[in-house]
Coordinates of C-alpha atoms in Angstrom, one line a residue:
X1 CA 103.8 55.4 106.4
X2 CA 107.4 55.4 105.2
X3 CA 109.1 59.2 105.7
X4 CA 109.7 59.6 101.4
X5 CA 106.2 59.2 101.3
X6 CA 105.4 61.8 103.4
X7 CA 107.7 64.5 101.5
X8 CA 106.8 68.1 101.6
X9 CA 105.7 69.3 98.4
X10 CA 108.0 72.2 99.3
X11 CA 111.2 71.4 100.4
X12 CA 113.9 73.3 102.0
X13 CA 117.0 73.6 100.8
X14 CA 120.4 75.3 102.2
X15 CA 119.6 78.6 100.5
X16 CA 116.1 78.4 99.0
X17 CA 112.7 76.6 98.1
X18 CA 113.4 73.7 95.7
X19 CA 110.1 74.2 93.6
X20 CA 107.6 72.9 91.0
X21 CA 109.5 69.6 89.2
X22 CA 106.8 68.1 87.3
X23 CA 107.0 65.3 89.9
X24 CA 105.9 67.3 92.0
X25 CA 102.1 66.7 91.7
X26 CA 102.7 62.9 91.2
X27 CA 104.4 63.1 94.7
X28 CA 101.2 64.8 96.1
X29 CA 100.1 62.9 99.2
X30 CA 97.1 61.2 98.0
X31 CA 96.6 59.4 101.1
X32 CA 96.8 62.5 103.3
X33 CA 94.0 64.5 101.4
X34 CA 91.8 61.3 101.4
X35 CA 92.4 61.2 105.2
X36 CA 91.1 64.3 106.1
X37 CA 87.9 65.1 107.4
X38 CA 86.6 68.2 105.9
X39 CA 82.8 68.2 107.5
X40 CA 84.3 71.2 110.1
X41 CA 86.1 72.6 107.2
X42 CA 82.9 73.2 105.5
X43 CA 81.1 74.6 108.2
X44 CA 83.8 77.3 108.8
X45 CA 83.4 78.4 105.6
X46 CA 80.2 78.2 105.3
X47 CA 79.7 80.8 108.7
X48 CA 82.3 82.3 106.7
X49 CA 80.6 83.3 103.8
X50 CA 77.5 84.2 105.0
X51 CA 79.4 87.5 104.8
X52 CA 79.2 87.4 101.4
X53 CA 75.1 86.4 100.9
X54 CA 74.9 89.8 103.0
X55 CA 77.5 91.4 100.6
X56 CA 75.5 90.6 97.4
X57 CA 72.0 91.1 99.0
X58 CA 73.0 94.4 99.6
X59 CA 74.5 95.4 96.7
X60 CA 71.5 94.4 94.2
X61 CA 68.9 96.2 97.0
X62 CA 69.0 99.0 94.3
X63 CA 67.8 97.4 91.7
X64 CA 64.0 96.5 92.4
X65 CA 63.8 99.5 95.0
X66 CA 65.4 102.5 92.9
X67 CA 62.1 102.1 90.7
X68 CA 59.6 101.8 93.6
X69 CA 61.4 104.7 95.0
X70 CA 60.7 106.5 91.7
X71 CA 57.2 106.1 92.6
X72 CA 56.8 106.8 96.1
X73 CA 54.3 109.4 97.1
X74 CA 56.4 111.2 100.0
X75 CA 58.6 113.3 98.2
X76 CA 61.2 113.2 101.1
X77 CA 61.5 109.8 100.1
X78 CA 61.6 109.9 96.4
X79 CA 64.1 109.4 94.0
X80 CA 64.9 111.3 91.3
X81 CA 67.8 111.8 88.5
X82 CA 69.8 113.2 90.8
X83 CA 69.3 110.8 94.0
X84 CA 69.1 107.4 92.4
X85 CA 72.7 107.7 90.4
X86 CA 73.9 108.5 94.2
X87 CA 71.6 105.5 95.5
X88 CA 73.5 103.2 93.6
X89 CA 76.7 103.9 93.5
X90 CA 77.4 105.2 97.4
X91 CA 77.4 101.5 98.3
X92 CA 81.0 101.0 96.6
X93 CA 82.2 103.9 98.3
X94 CA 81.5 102.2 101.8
X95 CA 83.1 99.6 100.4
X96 CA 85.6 101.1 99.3
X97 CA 86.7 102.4 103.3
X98 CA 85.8 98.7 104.2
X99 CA 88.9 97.8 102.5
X100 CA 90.9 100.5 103.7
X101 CA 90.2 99.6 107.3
X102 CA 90.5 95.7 107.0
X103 CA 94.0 96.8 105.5
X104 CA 94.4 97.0 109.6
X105 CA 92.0 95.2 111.2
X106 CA 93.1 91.8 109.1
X107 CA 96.5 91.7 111.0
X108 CA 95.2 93.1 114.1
X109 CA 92.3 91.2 114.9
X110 CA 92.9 89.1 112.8
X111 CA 90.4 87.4 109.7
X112 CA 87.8 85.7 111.9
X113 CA 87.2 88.6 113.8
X114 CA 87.1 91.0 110.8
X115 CA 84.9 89.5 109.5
X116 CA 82.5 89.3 112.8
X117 CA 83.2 92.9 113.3
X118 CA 81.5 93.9 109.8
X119 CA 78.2 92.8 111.3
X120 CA 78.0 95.6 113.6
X121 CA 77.7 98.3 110.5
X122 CA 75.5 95.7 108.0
X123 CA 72.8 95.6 111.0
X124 CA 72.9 99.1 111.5
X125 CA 72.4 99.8 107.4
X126 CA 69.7 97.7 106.9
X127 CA 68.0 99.4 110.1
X128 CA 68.7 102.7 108.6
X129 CA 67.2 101.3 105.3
X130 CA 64.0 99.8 107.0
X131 CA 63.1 102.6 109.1
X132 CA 64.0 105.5 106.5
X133 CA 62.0 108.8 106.4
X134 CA 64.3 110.6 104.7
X135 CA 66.6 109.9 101.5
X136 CA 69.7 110.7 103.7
X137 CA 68.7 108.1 106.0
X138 CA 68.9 105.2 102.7
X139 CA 72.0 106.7 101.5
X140 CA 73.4 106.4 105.0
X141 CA 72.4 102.8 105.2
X142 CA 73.9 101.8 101.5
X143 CA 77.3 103.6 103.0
X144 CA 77.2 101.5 106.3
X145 CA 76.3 98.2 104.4
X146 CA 78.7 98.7 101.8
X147 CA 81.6 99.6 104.7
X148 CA 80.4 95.6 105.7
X149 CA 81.0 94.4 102.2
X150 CA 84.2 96.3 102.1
X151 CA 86.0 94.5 105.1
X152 CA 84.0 91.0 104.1
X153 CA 85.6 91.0 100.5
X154 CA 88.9 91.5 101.7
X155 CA 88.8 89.1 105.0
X156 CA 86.4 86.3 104.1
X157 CA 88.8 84.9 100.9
X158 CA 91.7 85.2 102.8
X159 CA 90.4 83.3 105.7
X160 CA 89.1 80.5 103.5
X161 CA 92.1 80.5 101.9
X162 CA 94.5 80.0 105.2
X163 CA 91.8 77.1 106.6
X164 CA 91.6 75.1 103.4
X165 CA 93.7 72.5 102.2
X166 CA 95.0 72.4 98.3
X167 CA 92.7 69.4 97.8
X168 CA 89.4 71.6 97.9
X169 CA 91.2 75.4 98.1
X170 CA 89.5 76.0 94.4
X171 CA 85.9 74.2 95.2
X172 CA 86.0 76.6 98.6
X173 CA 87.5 79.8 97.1
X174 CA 84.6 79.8 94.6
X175 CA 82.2 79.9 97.6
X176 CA 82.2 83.4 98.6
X177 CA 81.1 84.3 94.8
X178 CA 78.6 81.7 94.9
X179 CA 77.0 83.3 98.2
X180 CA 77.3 86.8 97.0
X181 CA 75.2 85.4 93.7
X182 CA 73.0 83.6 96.2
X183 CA 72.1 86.5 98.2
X184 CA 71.8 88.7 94.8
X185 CA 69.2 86.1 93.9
X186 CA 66.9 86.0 96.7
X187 CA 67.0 89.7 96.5
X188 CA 65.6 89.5 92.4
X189 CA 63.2 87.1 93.7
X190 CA 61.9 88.4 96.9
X191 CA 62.0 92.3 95.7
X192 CA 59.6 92.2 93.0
X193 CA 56.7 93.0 95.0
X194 CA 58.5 96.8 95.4
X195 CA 58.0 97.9 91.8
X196 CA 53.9 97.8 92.8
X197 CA 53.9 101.5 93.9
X198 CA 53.0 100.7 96.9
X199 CA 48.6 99.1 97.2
X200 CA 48.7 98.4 100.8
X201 CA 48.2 94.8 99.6
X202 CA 50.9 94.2 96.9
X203 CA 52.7 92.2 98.7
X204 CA 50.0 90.1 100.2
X205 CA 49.3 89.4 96.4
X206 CA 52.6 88.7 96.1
X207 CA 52.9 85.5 98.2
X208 CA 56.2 85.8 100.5
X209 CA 57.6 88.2 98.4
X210 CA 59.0 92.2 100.0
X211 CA 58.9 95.2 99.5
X212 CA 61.7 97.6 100.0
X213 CA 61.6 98.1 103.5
X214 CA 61.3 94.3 104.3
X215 CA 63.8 93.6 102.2
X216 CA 66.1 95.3 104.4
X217 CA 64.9 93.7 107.4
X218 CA 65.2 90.2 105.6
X219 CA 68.9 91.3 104.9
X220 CA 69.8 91.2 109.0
X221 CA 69.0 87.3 108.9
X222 CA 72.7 86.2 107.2
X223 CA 73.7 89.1 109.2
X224 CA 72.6 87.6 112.5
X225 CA 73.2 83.9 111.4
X226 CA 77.2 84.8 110.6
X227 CA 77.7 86.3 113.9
X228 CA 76.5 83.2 115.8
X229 CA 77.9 80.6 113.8
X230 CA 81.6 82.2 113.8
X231 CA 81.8 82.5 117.7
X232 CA 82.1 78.7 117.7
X233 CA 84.5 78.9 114.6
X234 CA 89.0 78.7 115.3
X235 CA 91.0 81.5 113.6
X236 CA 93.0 80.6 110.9
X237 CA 96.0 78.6 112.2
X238 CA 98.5 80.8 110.0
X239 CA 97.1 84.3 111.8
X240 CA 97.5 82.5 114.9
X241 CA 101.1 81.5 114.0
X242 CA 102.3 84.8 112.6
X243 CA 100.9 86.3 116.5
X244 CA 103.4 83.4 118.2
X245 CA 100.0 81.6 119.6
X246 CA 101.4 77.8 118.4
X247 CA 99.7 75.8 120.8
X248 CA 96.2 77.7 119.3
X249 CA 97.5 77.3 115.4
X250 CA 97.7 73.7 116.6
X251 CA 94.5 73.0 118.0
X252 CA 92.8 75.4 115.4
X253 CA 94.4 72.8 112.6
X254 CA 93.6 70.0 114.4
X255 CA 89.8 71.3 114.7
X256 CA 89.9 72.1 110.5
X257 CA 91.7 68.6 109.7
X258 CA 90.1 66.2 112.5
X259 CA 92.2 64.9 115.2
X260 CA 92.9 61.6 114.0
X261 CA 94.4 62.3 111.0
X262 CA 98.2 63.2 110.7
X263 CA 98.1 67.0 110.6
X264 CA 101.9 67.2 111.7
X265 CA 103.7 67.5 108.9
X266 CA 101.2 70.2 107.2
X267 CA 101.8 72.4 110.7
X268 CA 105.2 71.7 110.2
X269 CA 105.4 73.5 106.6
X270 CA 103.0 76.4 108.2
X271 CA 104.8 77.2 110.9
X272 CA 108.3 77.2 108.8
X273 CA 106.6 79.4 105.9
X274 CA 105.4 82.2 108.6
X275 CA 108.8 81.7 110.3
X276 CA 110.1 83.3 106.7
X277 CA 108.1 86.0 106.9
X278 CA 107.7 86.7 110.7
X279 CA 108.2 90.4 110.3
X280 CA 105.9 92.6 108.9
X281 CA 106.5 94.1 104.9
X282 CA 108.4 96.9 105.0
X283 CA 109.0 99.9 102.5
X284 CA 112.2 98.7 101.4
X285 CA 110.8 95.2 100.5
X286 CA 107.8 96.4 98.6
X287 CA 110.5 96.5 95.9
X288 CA 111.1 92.9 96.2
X289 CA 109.5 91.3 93.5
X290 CA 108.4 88.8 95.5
X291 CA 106.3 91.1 97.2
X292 CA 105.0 93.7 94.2
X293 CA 104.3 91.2 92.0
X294 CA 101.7 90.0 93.4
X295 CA 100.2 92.7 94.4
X296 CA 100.3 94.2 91.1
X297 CA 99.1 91.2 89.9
X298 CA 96.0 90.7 92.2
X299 CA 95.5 94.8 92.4
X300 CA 94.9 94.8 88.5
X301 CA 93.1 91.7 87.9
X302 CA 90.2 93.5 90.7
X303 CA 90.8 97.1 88.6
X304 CA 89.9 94.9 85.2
X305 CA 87.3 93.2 87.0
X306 CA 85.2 95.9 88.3
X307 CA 86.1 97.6 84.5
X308 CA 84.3 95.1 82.7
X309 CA 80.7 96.7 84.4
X310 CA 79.7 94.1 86.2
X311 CA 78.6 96.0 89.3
X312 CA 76.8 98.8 86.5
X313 CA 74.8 95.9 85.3
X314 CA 73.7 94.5 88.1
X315 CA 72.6 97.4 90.1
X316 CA 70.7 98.8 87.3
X317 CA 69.6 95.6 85.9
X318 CA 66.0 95.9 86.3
X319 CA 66.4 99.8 85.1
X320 CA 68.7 98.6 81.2
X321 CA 65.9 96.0 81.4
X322 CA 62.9 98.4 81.1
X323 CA 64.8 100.4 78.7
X324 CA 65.8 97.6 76.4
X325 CA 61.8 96.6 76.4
X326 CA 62.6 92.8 76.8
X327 CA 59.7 91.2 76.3
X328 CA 60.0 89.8 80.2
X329 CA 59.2 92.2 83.0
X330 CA 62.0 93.3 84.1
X331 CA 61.7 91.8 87.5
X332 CA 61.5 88.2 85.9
X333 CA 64.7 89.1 83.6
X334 CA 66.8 89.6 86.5
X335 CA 65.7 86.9 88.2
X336 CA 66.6 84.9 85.3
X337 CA 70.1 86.1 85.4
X338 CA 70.9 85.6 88.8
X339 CA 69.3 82.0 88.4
X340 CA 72.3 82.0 85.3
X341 CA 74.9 83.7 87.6
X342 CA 74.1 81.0 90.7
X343 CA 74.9 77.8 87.7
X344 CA 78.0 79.4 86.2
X345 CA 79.2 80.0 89.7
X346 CA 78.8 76.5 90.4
X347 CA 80.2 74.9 87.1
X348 CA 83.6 77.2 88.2
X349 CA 83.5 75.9 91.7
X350 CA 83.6 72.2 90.7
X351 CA 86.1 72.9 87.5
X352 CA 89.0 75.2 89.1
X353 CA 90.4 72.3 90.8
X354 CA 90.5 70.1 87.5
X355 CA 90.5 72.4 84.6
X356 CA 92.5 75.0 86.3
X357 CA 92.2 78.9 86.5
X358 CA 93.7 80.2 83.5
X359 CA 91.6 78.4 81.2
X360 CA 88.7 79.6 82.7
X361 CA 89.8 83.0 83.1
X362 CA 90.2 83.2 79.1
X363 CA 86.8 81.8 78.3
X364 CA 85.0 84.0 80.9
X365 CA 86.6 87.0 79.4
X366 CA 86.0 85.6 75.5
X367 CA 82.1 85.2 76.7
X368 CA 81.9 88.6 78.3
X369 CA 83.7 90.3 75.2
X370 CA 81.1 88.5 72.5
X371 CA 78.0 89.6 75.3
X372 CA 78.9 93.6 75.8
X373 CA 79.7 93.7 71.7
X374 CA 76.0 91.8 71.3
X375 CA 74.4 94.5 73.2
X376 CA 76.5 97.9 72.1
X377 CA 75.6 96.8 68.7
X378 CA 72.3 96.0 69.6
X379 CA 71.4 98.8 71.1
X380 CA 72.7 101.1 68.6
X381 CA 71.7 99.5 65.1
X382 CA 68.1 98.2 66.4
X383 CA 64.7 100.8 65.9
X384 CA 64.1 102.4 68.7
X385 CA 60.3 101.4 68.7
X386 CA 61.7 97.9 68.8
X387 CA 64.6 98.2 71.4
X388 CA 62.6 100.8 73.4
X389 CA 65.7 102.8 74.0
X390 CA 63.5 106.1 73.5
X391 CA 66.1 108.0 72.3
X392 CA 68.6 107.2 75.0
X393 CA 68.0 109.5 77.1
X394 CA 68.0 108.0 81.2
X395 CA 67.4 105.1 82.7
X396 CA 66.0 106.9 85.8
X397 CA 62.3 107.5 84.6
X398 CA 60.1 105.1 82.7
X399 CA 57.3 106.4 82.7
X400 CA 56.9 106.5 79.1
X401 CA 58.2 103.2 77.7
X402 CA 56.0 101.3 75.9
X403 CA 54.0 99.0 78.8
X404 CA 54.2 95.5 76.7
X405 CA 56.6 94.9 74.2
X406 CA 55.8 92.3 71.9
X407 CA 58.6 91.8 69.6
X408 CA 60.7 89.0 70.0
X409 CA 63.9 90.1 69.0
X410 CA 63.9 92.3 72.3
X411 CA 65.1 88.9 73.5
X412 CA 68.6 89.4 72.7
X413 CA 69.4 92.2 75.5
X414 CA 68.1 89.4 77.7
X415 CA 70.3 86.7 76.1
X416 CA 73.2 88.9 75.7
X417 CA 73.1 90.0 80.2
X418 CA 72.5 86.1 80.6
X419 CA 76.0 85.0 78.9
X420 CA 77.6 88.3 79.9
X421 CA 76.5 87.1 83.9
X422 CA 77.7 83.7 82.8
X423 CA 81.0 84.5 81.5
X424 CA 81.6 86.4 84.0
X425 CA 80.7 83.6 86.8
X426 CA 82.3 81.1 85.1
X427 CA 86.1 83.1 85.6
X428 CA 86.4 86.8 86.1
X429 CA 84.0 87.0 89.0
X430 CA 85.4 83.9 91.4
X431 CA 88.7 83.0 90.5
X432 CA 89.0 87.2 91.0
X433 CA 88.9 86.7 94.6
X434 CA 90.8 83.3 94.9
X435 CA 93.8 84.5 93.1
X436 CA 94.1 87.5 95.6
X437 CA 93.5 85.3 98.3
X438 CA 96.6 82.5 96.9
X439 CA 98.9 85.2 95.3
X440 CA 99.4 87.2 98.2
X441 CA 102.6 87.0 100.4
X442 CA 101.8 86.1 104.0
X443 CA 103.7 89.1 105.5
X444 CA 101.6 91.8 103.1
X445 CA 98.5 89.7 103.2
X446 CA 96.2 91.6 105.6
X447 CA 97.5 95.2 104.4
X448 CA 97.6 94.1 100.2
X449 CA 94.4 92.2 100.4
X450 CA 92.9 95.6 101.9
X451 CA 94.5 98.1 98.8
X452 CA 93.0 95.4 96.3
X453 CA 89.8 96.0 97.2
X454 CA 90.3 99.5 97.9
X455 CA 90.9 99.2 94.2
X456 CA 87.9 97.3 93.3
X457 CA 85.6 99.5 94.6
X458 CA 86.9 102.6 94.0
X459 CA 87.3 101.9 90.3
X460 CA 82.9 100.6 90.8
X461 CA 82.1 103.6 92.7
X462 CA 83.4 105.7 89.7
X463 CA 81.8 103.2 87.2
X464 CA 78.2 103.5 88.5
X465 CA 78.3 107.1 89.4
X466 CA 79.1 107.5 85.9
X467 CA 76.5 105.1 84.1
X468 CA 73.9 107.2 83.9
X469 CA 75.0 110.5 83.0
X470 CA 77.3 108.5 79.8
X471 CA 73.8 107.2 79.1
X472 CA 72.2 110.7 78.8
X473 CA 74.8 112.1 77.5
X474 CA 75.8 109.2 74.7
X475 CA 73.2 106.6 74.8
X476 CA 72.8 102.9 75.8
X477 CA 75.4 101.7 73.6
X478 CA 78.6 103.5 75.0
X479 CA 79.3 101.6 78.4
X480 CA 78.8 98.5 76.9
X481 CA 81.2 99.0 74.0
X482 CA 83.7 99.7 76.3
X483 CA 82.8 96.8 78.6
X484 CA 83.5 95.0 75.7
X485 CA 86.8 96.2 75.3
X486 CA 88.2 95.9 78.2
X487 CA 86.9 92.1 78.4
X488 CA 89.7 92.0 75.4
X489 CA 92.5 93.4 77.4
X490 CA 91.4 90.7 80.5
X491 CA 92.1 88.0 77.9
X492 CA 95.8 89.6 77.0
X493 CA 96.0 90.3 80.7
X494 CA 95.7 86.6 81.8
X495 CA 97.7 85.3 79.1
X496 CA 100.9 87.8 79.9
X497 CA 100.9 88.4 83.7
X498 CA 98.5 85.6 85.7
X499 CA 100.0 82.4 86.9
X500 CA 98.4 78.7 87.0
X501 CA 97.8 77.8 91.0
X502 CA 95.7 74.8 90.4
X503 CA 96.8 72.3 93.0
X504 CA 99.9 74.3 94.5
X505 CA 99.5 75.0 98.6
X506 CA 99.9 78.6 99.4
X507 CA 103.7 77.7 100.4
X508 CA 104.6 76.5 96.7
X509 CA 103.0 80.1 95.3
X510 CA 105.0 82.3 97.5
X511 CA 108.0 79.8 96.7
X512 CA 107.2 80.8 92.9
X513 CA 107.6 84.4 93.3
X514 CA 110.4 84.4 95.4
X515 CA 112.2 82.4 93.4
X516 CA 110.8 82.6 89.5
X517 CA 111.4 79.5 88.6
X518 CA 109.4 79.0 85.4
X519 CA 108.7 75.4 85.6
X520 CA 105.8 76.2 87.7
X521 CA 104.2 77.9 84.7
X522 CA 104.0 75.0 83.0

């Protein structure tokens, strides 16, 4: 192949980065991308992301258990107003010190073993979960498997994201949201069997689905799976680089790209972008914009993300269900939603990559703002012998709601958490964690990919330790009126502050910001 076919699409000049002519993506190397053999790429990732089925299996166990729990004749075990808020929510808190800690253990260990380590805490949760006698022993296990989901959100996108190649970086980045959906829906569909109260043979009418305590046995399967598959897995070559191993960046590249393809020049702009940034971000550089604005950007975009209630509505999905009196059992609703969650996922893997992320960011944030309005106004204007709100006082007991509504206009709460899951899928809830993963400077990476979702869970531990007592206190309505608003500042968010990274490499982005050149926002 003749050399000015093989140019860089970053290329270095005496000073700086020449970046982002328009010719740019005409000059992309076609013939490179087609070459490559992605079947070990896929596989990586895939060991990868098991992470994240564990994240989301866990952090939906709440919502079929919190009511069998209601029910459950020990009262050591038993939830009540007081516990269940704290069931919930504790979860984000562990996540919350999974980030802070993979703030270190990303450029220490580095992101493959991160993300290996989490499975020491995630099997010790569930086991807590399984074998609980007391409700200190669940909270303790929601704590321990949220400390997993902590250091998994904040390693696995960033190690995609340093293995992957721009040709499938946006199909791949979508994965870990897909998985966390996936694992959220085999927990709808295998955890109906727990809101029984408890005939020793509910589950045996049932068919294969658990109740609460074999759910959180089922959830050590990923666990055990992940920690298998990733032993036979490289590190990411750009971790490997940045601790001075070449020769292993090399092979581990070579592994990711197949050996018979021409790999060289794609080391070559690597190695030279971690040569840039060799040293590690210092105080006096965290006012370089090419270092805070990132950040900002990234830390933000998780703070809006966790702000427009997503984690509220689907741990207490089943519970706004029941209260709502959907015609559905609740069980079947949520279901129903993560089967809607699972598509929309999809459709944004296959679309980032052609369509781009800023569209997609503004339509996901236009559906989740018509969704949250749909239900606050829903909730608020309908009877409540038709919505079944019953006065709007908890969600934590529902003992008294009507047993079978029959109205068919109790359809639109159902409708309205469908698009909501689907708007947020199709933008807010993937690109999210691909943006942080592609925005982020090399030399802050591990440390800023820790604060962001330090950030992100922080902000949905306060959310869902809140939910319930603004329900008492206001009703139904409240949260999701303000959901609703603050989809409408995500849409003037993406529009001011979040750039287009559709078919850049990781090299061009941090070229962008240290430079500013403006011609890659168009």
């Amino acid at each position: 192949m003749e050399p000015s076919a093989r140019e860089p699409l970053v290329r270095k000049t005496s000073s700086s980065y020449q970046t982002f002519p328009r010719s740019t993506v005409r000059r992309l190397d076609r013939e490179y991308l087609r070459s490559l053999h992605n079947k070990r790429l896929y596989l990586a990732v895939f060991a990868a992301v098991l992470g994240n089925f564990t994240f989301g299996f866990a952090l939906v166990y709440p919502s079929p258990v919190i009511p069998a729990l209601e029910a459950h004749p020990s009262p050591a075990l038993r939830l009540d107003q007081h516990t269940a808020p704290w069931f919930g929510s504790v979860f984000t808190l562990g996540a919350a010190a999974g980030g802070l800690s993979t703030m270190v253990l990303n450029d220490c260990l580095g992101r493959k073993l991160s993300i290996m380590f989490s499975a020491l805490p995630s099997a010790v949760g569930f086991a807590l979960m399984a074998g609980a006698q007391r409700v200190w022993m669940l909270l303790l296990g929601r704590v321990l498997t949220g400390y997993a989901g902590g250091v998994t959100s904040a390693a696995i996108p960033v190690y995609i994201s340093e293995i992957s190649h721009p040709g499938v970086r946006g199909m791949l980045g979508a994965c870990p949201q897909i998985m966390a959906v996936l694992g959220s829906l085999v927990l709808y569909a295998s955890g109906h069997a727990s809101l029984c109260a408890f005939p020793p043979n509910c589950a045996a009418l049932a068919g294969l689905v658990l109740d609460w305590r074999w759910l959180a046995v089922a959830g050590e399967v990923p666990v055990l799976t992940m920690i298998i598959l990733l032993c036979f897995m490289p590190n990411s070559p750009r971790f490997l680089l940045s601790q001075g191993k070449e020769k292993e960046a090399l092979g581990s590249l070579c592994w990711l790209r197949g050996s018979d393809t021409d790999y060289a020049q794609e080391y070559e702009q690597i190695k030279d972008s971690v040569r840039k940034q060799s040293s590690r971000v210092s105080c006096a550089e965290i006012k370089d914009p090419f270092i805070y604005k990132p950040i900002l950007i990234a830390g933000v975009m998780r703070f809006l993300q966790q702000l427009s209630g997503v984690t509220c509505i689907l741990v207490y999905l089943q519970s706004i269900f029941k209260k709502t009196s959907v015609i559905l059992k609740p069980e079947y609703d949520a279901a129903l939603v993560g089967l809607v969650r699972l598509f929309s996922v999809a459709i944004a893997a296959v679309s980032m990559d052609k369509a781009g992320r800023k569209i997609l960011l503004f339509v996901s944030a236009g559906v989740m703002l018509v969704s949250n309005l749909t239900m606050g106004i829903y909730i608020h204007f309908m009877p409540a012998s038709q919505n079944g709100t019953i006065a709007n006082k908890t969600l934590v007991s529902s003992d008294n709601l009507p047993a079978e509504p029959t109205n068919y206009i109790t359809l639109i709460p159902l409708l309205a958490t469908m698009f909501f899951i689907m708007g947020y899928a199709l933008g807010w809830g993937p690109i999210t964690w691909l943006l942080m993963s592609e925005i982020l400077p090399l030399k802050a990476r591990g440390v800023a990919s820790g604060l962001c979702v330090i950030v992100s869970w922080l902000t949905a531990f306060t959310l869902t330790q809140s939910f319930l007592p603004v329900v008492n206190a206001f009703g139904l309505e409240v949260p999701f009126l303000f959901f609703a608003v603050i989809s409408a500042g995500n849409i003037l968010f993406t529009g001011c502050c979040v750039p287009e990274t559709k078919g850049r490499s990781l090299e061009q982005i941090e070229a962008f910001f240290r430079t500013g050149r403006r011609s890659f926002m168009r």
